[in-house]
């Protein structure tokens, strides 16, 4: 695994007012248009029987429109699959005893806007439902690690929205960002509580766990940052944030990590007016410089991976099978993190069509364009989507 390039092309679009329930005085959300191109090259290990690669596949929702998807490479099998539990979509590829390096070219355009939830007039507390209960579940070890802290938080008699803000402010005020940590961190809550410093996965996981401990449903969100300047390297620009659920409003974004990062990068105290403005912005808002890739924790991919569930799925995941003396194949996992990414800005013809607020995000089917290059086009939504078959397994 020597080379993976992400080529990012962006064009800031004209802001267009959309209905977010913010009233006439609310400024329109900021939009941008970008192209992300990924090149993957995997040296074929000697003696390997197969390579299996899962790549996070972004889909359209009320804040982003994904289109003009292009896929090509020397794989023997490929498809777009959606796993059942969290609905994460993956581009799955398989190489069977490939000669030479395995290669993949994957690109898409995305029209992204900032997501702002500012109207909480319809918010009300409601008992857990079959839909929200899974987002209140906590690992017993994590609940135990949080027990003393949970008891100390001043949340008695507060609404779910107010409890979420108490948790958010506690995270912002009491933890530091550690730029020396590799990637996004581990998301290990007890470890983060002890170290008091971490990266975005640590911040978001702890916010989620603490929110759940005070009765607020919450979930992880994983994505990729879009560079703001031409020629930016986005090799390590994966990012995690969180969402919490408020009855009568829906899922509300929160990104305490970016507040703490802003304060650190600018050497400002947490009560500095610029940091306070960021604190208020990222409670109920996320910027347009990110692509949402998925959500969930301890993820079982589709098709099912043979090794352990993934703590999170925002980076490509690879399994390599080898011949063995017993039935089946021995497995080795190769981590794609740390490969080279490059990014630059290219002109894109601006298109005005957007998925409307509240509309169902489309899934995709694959149609052949020419040779081994494919373009993904919308298909009817299904609860479980298994798409683009080109051969019998």
PDB file of N, CA and C in Angstrom, residues 9 117 129 155 216 298 321 363 381:
ATOM      1  N   UNK A   9     -11.331  19.121  -5.780  1.00  0.00           N
ATOM      2  CA  UNK A   9     -11.562  20.333  -6.558  1.00  0.00           C
ATOM      3  C   UNK A   9     -12.760  21.043  -5.984  1.00  0.00           C
ATOM      4  N   UNK A 117     -28.917  24.072  12.811  1.00  0.00           N
ATOM      5  CA  UNK A 117     -30.191  23.839  13.498  1.00  0.00           C
ATOM      6  C   UNK A 117     -30.290  24.911  14.574  1.00  0.00           C
ATOM      7  N   UNK A 129     -38.032   5.793  22.556  1.00  0.00           N
ATOM      8  CA  UNK A 129     -38.849   4.992  21.657  1.00  0.00           C
ATOM      9  C   UNK A 129     -37.996   3.884  21.061  1.00  0.00           C
ATOM     10  N   UNK A 155     -27.627  18.666  35.810  1.00  0.00           N
ATOM     11  CA  UNK A 155     -28.649  18.452  34.776  1.00  0.00           C
ATOM     12  C   UNK A 155     -30.037  18.179  35.359  1.00  0.00           C
ATOM     13  N   UNK A 216     -29.811  11.594  26.925  1.00  0.00           N
ATOM     14  CA  UNK A 216     -29.964  12.246  25.618  1.00  0.00           C
ATOM     15  C   UNK A 216     -29.455  11.298  24.533  1.00  0.00           C
ATOM     16  N   UNK A 298     -18.626   0.069  16.285  1.00  0.00           N
ATOM     17  CA  UNK A 298     -18.544  -1.393  16.220  1.00  0.00           C
ATOM     18  C   UNK A 298     -19.323  -1.902  15.003  1.00  0.00           C
ATOM     19  N   UNK A 321      -6.361 -12.318   2.176  1.00  0.00           N
ATOM     20  CA  UNK A 321      -6.470 -13.741   2.471  1.00  0.00           C
ATOM     21  C   UNK A 321      -5.290 -14.512   1.895  1.00  0.00           C
ATOM     22  N   UNK A 363     -30.233   6.033  -2.885  1.00  0.00           N
ATOM     23  CA  UNK A 363     -29.181   5.037  -2.992  1.00  0.00           C
ATOM     24  C   UNK A 363     -28.761   4.983  -4.460  1.00  0.00           C
ATOM     25  N   UNK A 381     -35.053   3.648  -2.969  1.00  0.00           N
ATOM     26  CA  UNK A 381     -34.501   3.315  -1.651  1.00  0.00           C
ATOM     27  C   UNK A 381     -35.010   1.956  -1.184  1.00  0.00           C
TER      28      UNK A 381
END
